[in-house]
Short mmCIF file of C-alpha atoms in Angstrom, two decimals:
data_model
loop_
_atom_site.label_atom_id
_atom_site.label_comp_id
_atom_site.label_asym_id
_atom_site.label_seq_id
_atom_site.Cartn_x
_atom_site.Cartn_y
_atom_site.Cartn_z
CA MET A 1 -112.29 -113.01 107.14
CA PRO A 2 -108.91 -113.65 108.81
CA PHE A 3 -107.71 -112.83 112.31
CA PRO A 4 -108.25 -110.45 114.10
CA ASP A 5 -111.85 -110.23 112.80
CA VAL A 6 -112.38 -113.99 113.20
CA ARG A 7 -111.69 -115.22 116.73
CA LEU A 8 -112.82 -118.81 117.21
CA ARG A 9 -111.99 -118.61 120.91
CA ARG A 10 -115.16 -116.50 121.37
CA LEU A 11 -117.14 -119.75 121.29
CA ARG A 12 -114.92 -121.40 123.91
CA ARG A 13 -114.96 -118.61 126.50
CA THR A 14 -117.35 -120.09 129.11
CA PRO A 15 -118.81 -123.50 129.90
CA ALA A 16 -122.26 -122.26 128.89
CA ILE A 17 -121.04 -121.08 125.48
CA ARG A 18 -119.15 -124.33 124.92
CA ARG A 19 -122.29 -126.33 125.71
CA LEU A 20 -124.29 -124.11 123.36
CA VAL A 21 -122.13 -124.94 120.33
CA GLU A 22 -121.34 -128.59 121.04
CA GLU A 23 -121.42 -130.59 117.82
CA THR A 24 -121.62 -134.00 119.49
CA ARG A 25 -123.70 -134.67 122.58
CA LEU A 26 -124.04 -137.90 124.49
CA ALA A 27 -127.32 -138.99 126.03
CA PRO A 28 -127.94 -141.67 128.67
CA SER A 29 -130.46 -143.32 126.35
CA GLU A 30 -127.62 -144.15 123.94
CA LEU A 31 -125.66 -146.11 126.56
CA ILE A 32 -125.97 -149.84 127.19
CA LEU A 33 -124.62 -151.43 130.38
CA PRO A 34 -123.05 -154.89 129.93
CA MET A 35 -123.64 -157.04 133.04
CA PHE A 36 -122.44 -160.45 134.13
CA VAL A 37 -124.50 -162.91 136.14
CA LYS A 38 -122.77 -165.88 137.75
CA GLU A 39 -124.44 -169.19 138.47
CA GLY A 40 -124.62 -169.99 142.18
CA LEU A 41 -123.59 -166.62 143.62
CA THR A 42 -125.48 -165.31 146.62
CA GLU A 43 -123.90 -161.84 146.50
CA PRO A 44 -121.98 -159.81 143.89
CA ARG A 45 -118.35 -160.75 143.31
CA PRO A 46 -115.86 -158.04 142.25
CA ILE A 47 -113.84 -158.57 139.07
CA ALA A 48 -110.24 -157.74 139.91
CA SER A 49 -109.19 -156.54 136.47
CA MET A 50 -112.30 -154.37 136.04
CA PRO A 51 -112.50 -152.07 139.09
CA GLY A 52 -116.10 -151.26 139.95
CA VAL A 53 -117.56 -154.12 137.86
CA VAL A 54 -118.95 -157.30 139.42
CA GLN A 55 -120.31 -160.71 138.63
CA HIS A 56 -123.90 -160.42 139.81
CA SER A 57 -126.03 -162.86 141.70
CA ARG A 58 -129.56 -163.24 140.38
CA ASP A 59 -130.84 -161.01 143.17
CA SER A 60 -128.29 -158.24 142.68
CA LEU A 61 -128.84 -158.39 138.92
CA ARG A 62 -132.54 -157.66 139.34
CA LYS A 63 -131.75 -154.66 141.54
CA ALA A 64 -129.13 -153.40 139.08
CA ALA A 65 -131.60 -153.74 136.21
CA VAL A 66 -134.04 -151.48 138.05
CA GLU A 67 -131.23 -148.95 138.54
CA VAL A 68 -130.51 -149.03 134.80
CA ALA A 69 -134.15 -148.36 133.97
CA GLN A 70 -134.41 -145.54 136.51
CA ALA A 71 -131.24 -143.93 135.13
CA GLY A 72 -132.77 -143.77 131.65
CA LEU A 73 -130.10 -145.91 130.01
CA GLY A 74 -130.75 -147.45 126.64
CA GLY A 75 -130.55 -150.99 127.90
CA ILE A 76 -128.69 -153.94 129.39
CA MET A 77 -126.52 -156.54 127.66
CA LEU A 78 -126.50 -159.74 129.70
CA PHE A 79 -123.69 -162.30 129.83
CA GLY A 80 -124.13 -165.58 131.68
CA VAL A 81 -121.30 -167.16 133.64
CA PRO A 82 -122.07 -170.83 134.29
CA ALA A 83 -120.48 -172.94 136.99
CA THR A 84 -117.45 -174.88 135.73
CA GLU A 85 -119.34 -178.15 135.97
CA SER A 86 -122.07 -176.73 133.69
CA LYS A 87 -119.63 -176.25 130.80
CA ASP A 88 -119.26 -178.88 128.09
CA GLU A 89 -117.92 -179.30 124.57
CA THR A 90 -121.08 -177.97 122.91
CA GLY A 91 -122.03 -175.22 125.38
CA SER A 92 -125.37 -176.84 126.14
CA ALA A 93 -125.98 -174.54 129.11
CA GLY A 94 -126.46 -171.74 126.59
CA THR A 95 -129.55 -173.36 125.10
CA ASP A 96 -130.88 -174.88 128.32
CA PRO A 97 -133.99 -172.93 129.47
CA ASP A 98 -132.68 -173.39 133.01
CA GLY A 99 -129.14 -172.27 132.15
CA ILE A 100 -127.93 -169.18 133.99
CA LEU A 101 -128.29 -166.75 131.09
CA ASN A 102 -131.84 -167.75 130.22
CA VAL A 103 -132.88 -167.77 133.87
CA ALA A 104 -131.36 -164.30 134.32
CA LEU A 105 -133.17 -163.04 131.23
CA ARG A 106 -136.48 -164.15 132.71
CA ASP A 107 -135.58 -162.44 135.99
CA VAL A 108 -134.70 -159.14 134.36
CA ALA A 109 -137.59 -159.13 131.89
CA ALA A 110 -140.00 -159.71 134.76
CA GLU A 111 -138.38 -156.96 136.81
CA VAL A 112 -138.18 -154.13 134.26
CA GLY A 113 -140.51 -155.09 131.42
CA ASP A 114 -140.15 -152.58 128.61
CA ALA A 115 -138.71 -149.83 130.82
CA THR A 116 -135.31 -150.57 129.29
CA VAL A 117 -134.13 -152.78 126.44
CA VAL A 118 -133.09 -156.25 127.59
CA MET A 119 -130.34 -157.65 125.38
CA SER A 120 -128.53 -160.98 125.54
CA ASP A 121 -125.20 -162.24 124.26
CA LEU A 122 -125.75 -164.94 121.66
CA CYS A 123 -122.47 -166.85 121.73
CA LEU A 124 -121.10 -170.09 123.13
CA ASP A 125 -117.74 -169.00 124.53
CA GLU A 126 -118.96 -168.61 128.12
CA PHE A 127 -120.54 -172.07 128.03
CA THR A 128 -117.96 -174.28 126.29
CA SER A 129 -115.30 -176.20 128.17
CA HIS A 130 -112.73 -175.14 125.54
CA GLY A 131 -113.77 -171.47 125.56
CA HIS A 132 -114.33 -171.07 121.83
CA CYS A 133 -117.36 -169.34 120.35
CA GLY A 134 -118.44 -172.47 118.52
CA VAL A 135 -118.22 -176.24 118.59
CA LEU A 136 -114.99 -177.92 117.55
CA ALA A 137 -114.39 -180.19 114.59
CA PRO A 138 -112.31 -183.37 115.09
CA ASP A 139 -109.17 -181.49 114.02
CA GLY A 140 -109.69 -178.87 116.74
CA SER A 141 -110.87 -176.08 114.43
CA VAL A 142 -114.14 -174.25 115.05
CA ASP A 143 -116.90 -175.83 112.94
CA ASN A 144 -118.81 -172.87 111.49
CA ASP A 145 -121.89 -174.67 110.18
CA ALA A 146 -122.36 -176.99 113.15
CA THR A 147 -122.17 -173.93 115.38
CA LEU A 148 -124.90 -172.17 113.39
CA ALA A 149 -127.42 -174.88 114.28
CA ILE A 150 -126.77 -174.23 117.98
CA TYR A 151 -126.96 -170.45 117.51
CA ALA A 152 -130.42 -170.87 115.97
CA GLU A 153 -131.57 -172.84 119.01
CA MET A 154 -129.93 -170.34 121.34
CA ALA A 155 -131.67 -167.37 119.69
CA VAL A 156 -135.07 -168.94 120.25
CA ALA A 157 -134.23 -169.86 123.86
CA GLN A 158 -133.20 -166.29 124.62
CA ALA A 159 -136.27 -164.83 122.96
CA ALA A 160 -138.48 -167.21 124.94
CA ALA A 161 -136.72 -166.07 128.12
CA GLY A 162 -137.51 -162.43 127.44
CA ALA A 163 -134.70 -160.93 125.37
CA ALA A 164 -135.88 -158.03 123.23
CA VAL A 165 -132.58 -158.00 121.32
CA VAL A 166 -130.14 -160.86 120.72
CA GLY A 167 -126.50 -159.98 120.13
CA THR A 168 -124.89 -162.35 117.65
CA SER A 169 -121.27 -162.08 118.78
CA GLY A 170 -119.56 -165.30 117.68
CA MET A 171 -118.35 -164.11 114.25
CA MET A 172 -119.53 -167.25 112.49
CA ASP A 173 -120.34 -166.79 108.80
CA GLY A 174 -124.13 -166.79 108.37
CA GLN A 175 -124.97 -166.31 112.05
CA VAL A 176 -127.39 -163.42 111.55
CA GLY A 177 -129.34 -165.24 108.86
CA VAL A 178 -129.84 -168.42 110.85
CA ALA A 179 -130.83 -166.47 113.96
CA ARG A 180 -133.36 -164.41 112.00
CA LYS A 181 -134.92 -167.47 110.36
CA ALA A 182 -135.12 -169.34 113.64
CA LEU A 183 -136.69 -166.42 115.48
CA ASP A 184 -139.26 -165.84 112.75
CA ALA A 185 -140.14 -169.52 112.50
CA ALA A 186 -140.71 -169.66 116.27
CA GLY A 187 -142.99 -166.63 116.24
CA TYR A 188 -140.45 -164.09 117.55
CA GLN A 189 -140.53 -161.74 114.58
CA GLN A 190 -140.47 -158.78 116.99
CA VAL A 191 -137.11 -159.73 118.53
CA ALA A 192 -134.32 -157.64 117.04
CA ILE A 193 -130.78 -158.69 116.15
CA LEU A 194 -127.76 -156.66 117.17
CA ALA A 195 -125.03 -158.05 114.93
CA TYR A 196 -121.46 -157.95 116.18
CA ALA A 197 -120.64 -157.37 112.54
CA ALA A 198 -117.03 -156.21 112.82
CA LYS A 199 -115.53 -157.89 115.88
CA TYR A 200 -111.78 -157.83 115.86
CA ALA A 201 -109.28 -160.28 117.37
CA SER A 202 -108.13 -157.71 119.89
CA ALA A 203 -105.57 -157.63 122.69
CA PHE A 204 -108.04 -155.62 124.78
CA TYR A 205 -110.38 -158.48 125.75
CA GLY A 206 -108.28 -159.74 128.67
CA PRO A 207 -110.34 -158.44 131.61
CA PHE A 208 -113.57 -159.67 130.00
CA ARG A 209 -112.19 -163.19 129.95
CA GLU A 210 -111.73 -162.96 133.69
CA ALA A 211 -115.29 -161.66 134.03
CA VAL A 212 -116.79 -164.65 132.21
CA GLU A 213 -114.23 -167.13 133.60
CA SER A 214 -113.23 -168.09 130.07
CA SER A 215 -111.81 -171.56 129.47
CA LEU A 216 -110.23 -170.49 126.18
CA VAL A 217 -107.38 -172.57 124.85
CA GLY A 218 -105.59 -170.93 121.92
CA ASP A 219 -107.03 -167.82 120.25
CA ARG A 220 -109.91 -166.72 118.04
CA ARG A 221 -108.00 -165.37 115.05
CA THR A 222 -109.56 -167.82 112.60
CA TYR A 223 -112.99 -166.27 113.07
CA GLN A 224 -112.62 -162.80 114.59
CA GLN A 225 -111.39 -160.09 112.23
CA ASP A 226 -107.76 -159.25 111.64
CA PRO A 227 -107.00 -155.76 113.06
CA PRO A 228 -105.38 -154.32 109.90
CA ASN A 229 -108.53 -154.80 107.78
CA LEU A 230 -111.14 -152.11 107.18
CA ARG A 231 -112.63 -153.06 103.80
CA GLU A 232 -113.23 -156.57 105.10
CA ALA A 233 -115.22 -155.05 107.95
CA LEU A 234 -117.50 -153.33 105.45
CA ARG A 235 -118.06 -156.67 103.70
CA GLU A 236 -118.95 -158.25 107.04
CA VAL A 237 -121.43 -155.49 107.81
CA ALA A 238 -122.98 -155.66 104.34
CA LEU A 239 -123.58 -159.40 104.70
CA ASP A 240 -125.12 -158.99 108.16
CA VAL A 241 -127.45 -156.25 106.93
CA GLU A 242 -128.48 -158.44 104.00
CA GLU A 243 -129.16 -161.34 106.39
CA GLY A 244 -131.47 -159.20 108.52
CA ALA A 245 -129.43 -157.37 111.16
CA ASP A 246 -131.41 -154.55 112.76
CA ILE A 247 -128.34 -152.92 114.35
CA VAL A 248 -124.68 -153.47 113.50
CA MET A 249 -121.77 -153.15 115.90
CA VAL A 250 -118.03 -152.56 115.81
CA LYS A 251 -115.97 -154.06 118.65
CA PRO A 252 -113.66 -152.83 120.19
CA ALA A 253 -114.39 -149.11 119.94
CA LEU A 254 -111.41 -146.81 120.53
CA PRO A 255 -108.83 -148.65 118.38
CA TYR A 256 -111.39 -148.84 115.56
CA LEU A 257 -112.93 -145.37 115.38
CA ASP A 258 -112.13 -145.29 111.66
CA VAL A 259 -114.15 -148.46 111.18
CA ILE A 260 -117.09 -147.00 113.11
CA ALA A 261 -116.96 -143.88 110.93
CA ALA A 262 -116.82 -145.92 107.71
CA VAL A 263 -119.74 -148.14 108.77
CA HIS A 264 -121.79 -145.08 109.76
CA ALA A 265 -121.10 -143.43 106.40
CA THR A 266 -121.88 -146.54 104.37
CA PHE A 267 -124.98 -148.12 105.92
CA ASP A 268 -128.40 -146.82 106.87
CA VAL A 269 -128.97 -149.00 109.94
CA PRO A 270 -128.19 -147.95 113.53
CA VAL A 271 -124.51 -148.33 114.39
CA ALA A 272 -123.33 -149.51 117.81
CA ALA A 273 -119.87 -149.81 119.33
CA TYR A 274 -118.60 -151.72 122.35
CA GLN A 275 -116.11 -149.94 124.60
CA ILE A 276 -114.58 -153.14 125.86
CA SER A 277 -113.04 -154.29 129.11
CA GLY A 278 -109.44 -153.40 128.27
CA GLU A 279 -110.40 -149.88 127.23
CA TYR A 280 -112.25 -149.47 130.53
CA ALA A 281 -109.52 -151.03 132.67
CA MET A 282 -106.75 -148.84 131.22
CA VAL A 283 -108.51 -145.65 132.29
CA GLU A 284 -109.53 -147.02 135.68
CA VAL A 285 -106.00 -148.13 136.54
CA ALA A 286 -104.45 -144.89 135.30
CA ALA A 287 -106.96 -142.86 137.30
CA ALA A 288 -106.36 -144.95 140.42
CA ASN A 289 -102.66 -144.07 140.11
CA GLY A 290 -103.42 -140.37 139.71
CA TRP A 291 -102.20 -140.28 136.13
CA LEU A 292 -105.40 -138.83 134.65
CA ASP A 293 -108.83 -137.49 135.57
CA ARG A 294 -111.20 -140.47 135.46
CA ASP A 295 -114.46 -138.65 134.77
CA ARG A 296 -112.99 -136.40 132.08
CA ALA A 297 -111.35 -139.38 130.39
CA MET A 298 -114.60 -141.35 130.63
CA LEU A 299 -116.66 -138.68 128.87
CA GLU A 300 -113.91 -137.85 126.38
CA THR A 301 -113.60 -141.45 125.21
CA LEU A 302 -117.36 -141.93 124.98
CA THR A 303 -117.75 -138.66 123.07
CA SER A 304 -115.09 -139.76 120.58
CA ILE A 305 -117.02 -142.97 119.92
CA ARG A 306 -120.26 -141.01 119.47
CA ARG A 307 -118.51 -138.48 117.22
CA ALA A 308 -117.20 -141.30 115.02
CA GLY A 309 -120.80 -142.31 114.31
CA ALA A 310 -121.95 -144.83 116.92
CA GLN A 311 -125.37 -143.87 118.22
CA ILE A 312 -125.42 -146.83 120.63
CA ILE A 313 -122.48 -147.46 122.96
CA LEU A 314 -121.97 -150.46 125.19
CA THR A 315 -119.84 -149.33 128.11
CA TYR A 316 -119.15 -150.42 131.68
CA TRP A 317 -119.35 -146.73 132.58
CA ALA A 318 -122.97 -146.42 131.46
CA LEU A 319 -124.39 -145.55 134.90
CA ASP A 320 -121.51 -143.27 135.86
CA ALA A 321 -121.59 -141.53 132.50
CA ALA A 322 -125.35 -141.00 132.72
CA ALA A 323 -124.93 -139.36 136.14
CA ALA A 324 -122.13 -137.14 134.83
CA LEU A 325 -124.22 -136.12 131.81
CA ARG A 326 -127.21 -135.23 133.97
CA ALA A 327 -124.97 -133.04 136.14
CA ARG A 328 -123.47 -131.41 133.06
CA TYR A 329 -126.70 -130.58 131.28
#
């Protein structure tokens, strides 16, 4: 029936009615908090380009992990930030059991157990002196297959340290398969793989590179995906699923909602998305200048990612969003 018999505004009249008919609803258990832990810190260090986010000390990381568990979040994604002198051409601090990431994984796993999901970034970029996600060939290019051997070792080191999920984020061809084989061979069949399956060469990573004190020279366009390509993303996801990915992820989130939707419609594995540092920083800076409402923008962006089909969202707002959702519902 047409207007005036049909009045869609009836279902928008009050907050209670709007909540009643919501088609997409966020939950704290779907949110993952990325956290950085810096070698040698004795107290948290603010990250200038990411207001409200810090590099943690080992002690503050343990306390923050407890807060995550108590807030009912889905989990933590840990990134290690080694001291400059710990970096080298092959990123050996990433496989070292006493490297900052593996030490932090042991700390967090001991602190929270299975109360939340402890995830770790499986990539070399934080640990290499040149800042690339893999080792370099003599001509300066990233050597895919030589990097895979290190990823396999890294996966086992992280599992041994207590990671329940390893996040293969380097965008090397074959990375999921080698990680899965290495984990299984070492007796870690229960450790899951979150594949950064469609990770784009984005302009929005800038603040993150400050957070991990990246040493990057050049760019990552030869291995991260080209932003115009959607069908290629589906090929990437298909290969990762075939190689044994338990969860697949699209990164960044907001500029690639169409990719998230296509992955969700095509594959029957859980789909994650990473709301990255630049997406976060834009809202924070605009809100600090009074240009928009921070909390409304926070929930609106996260809801759009959930609506597109991501049931797991990595976001620096995870704790704040969880508090806002509890107040709302």
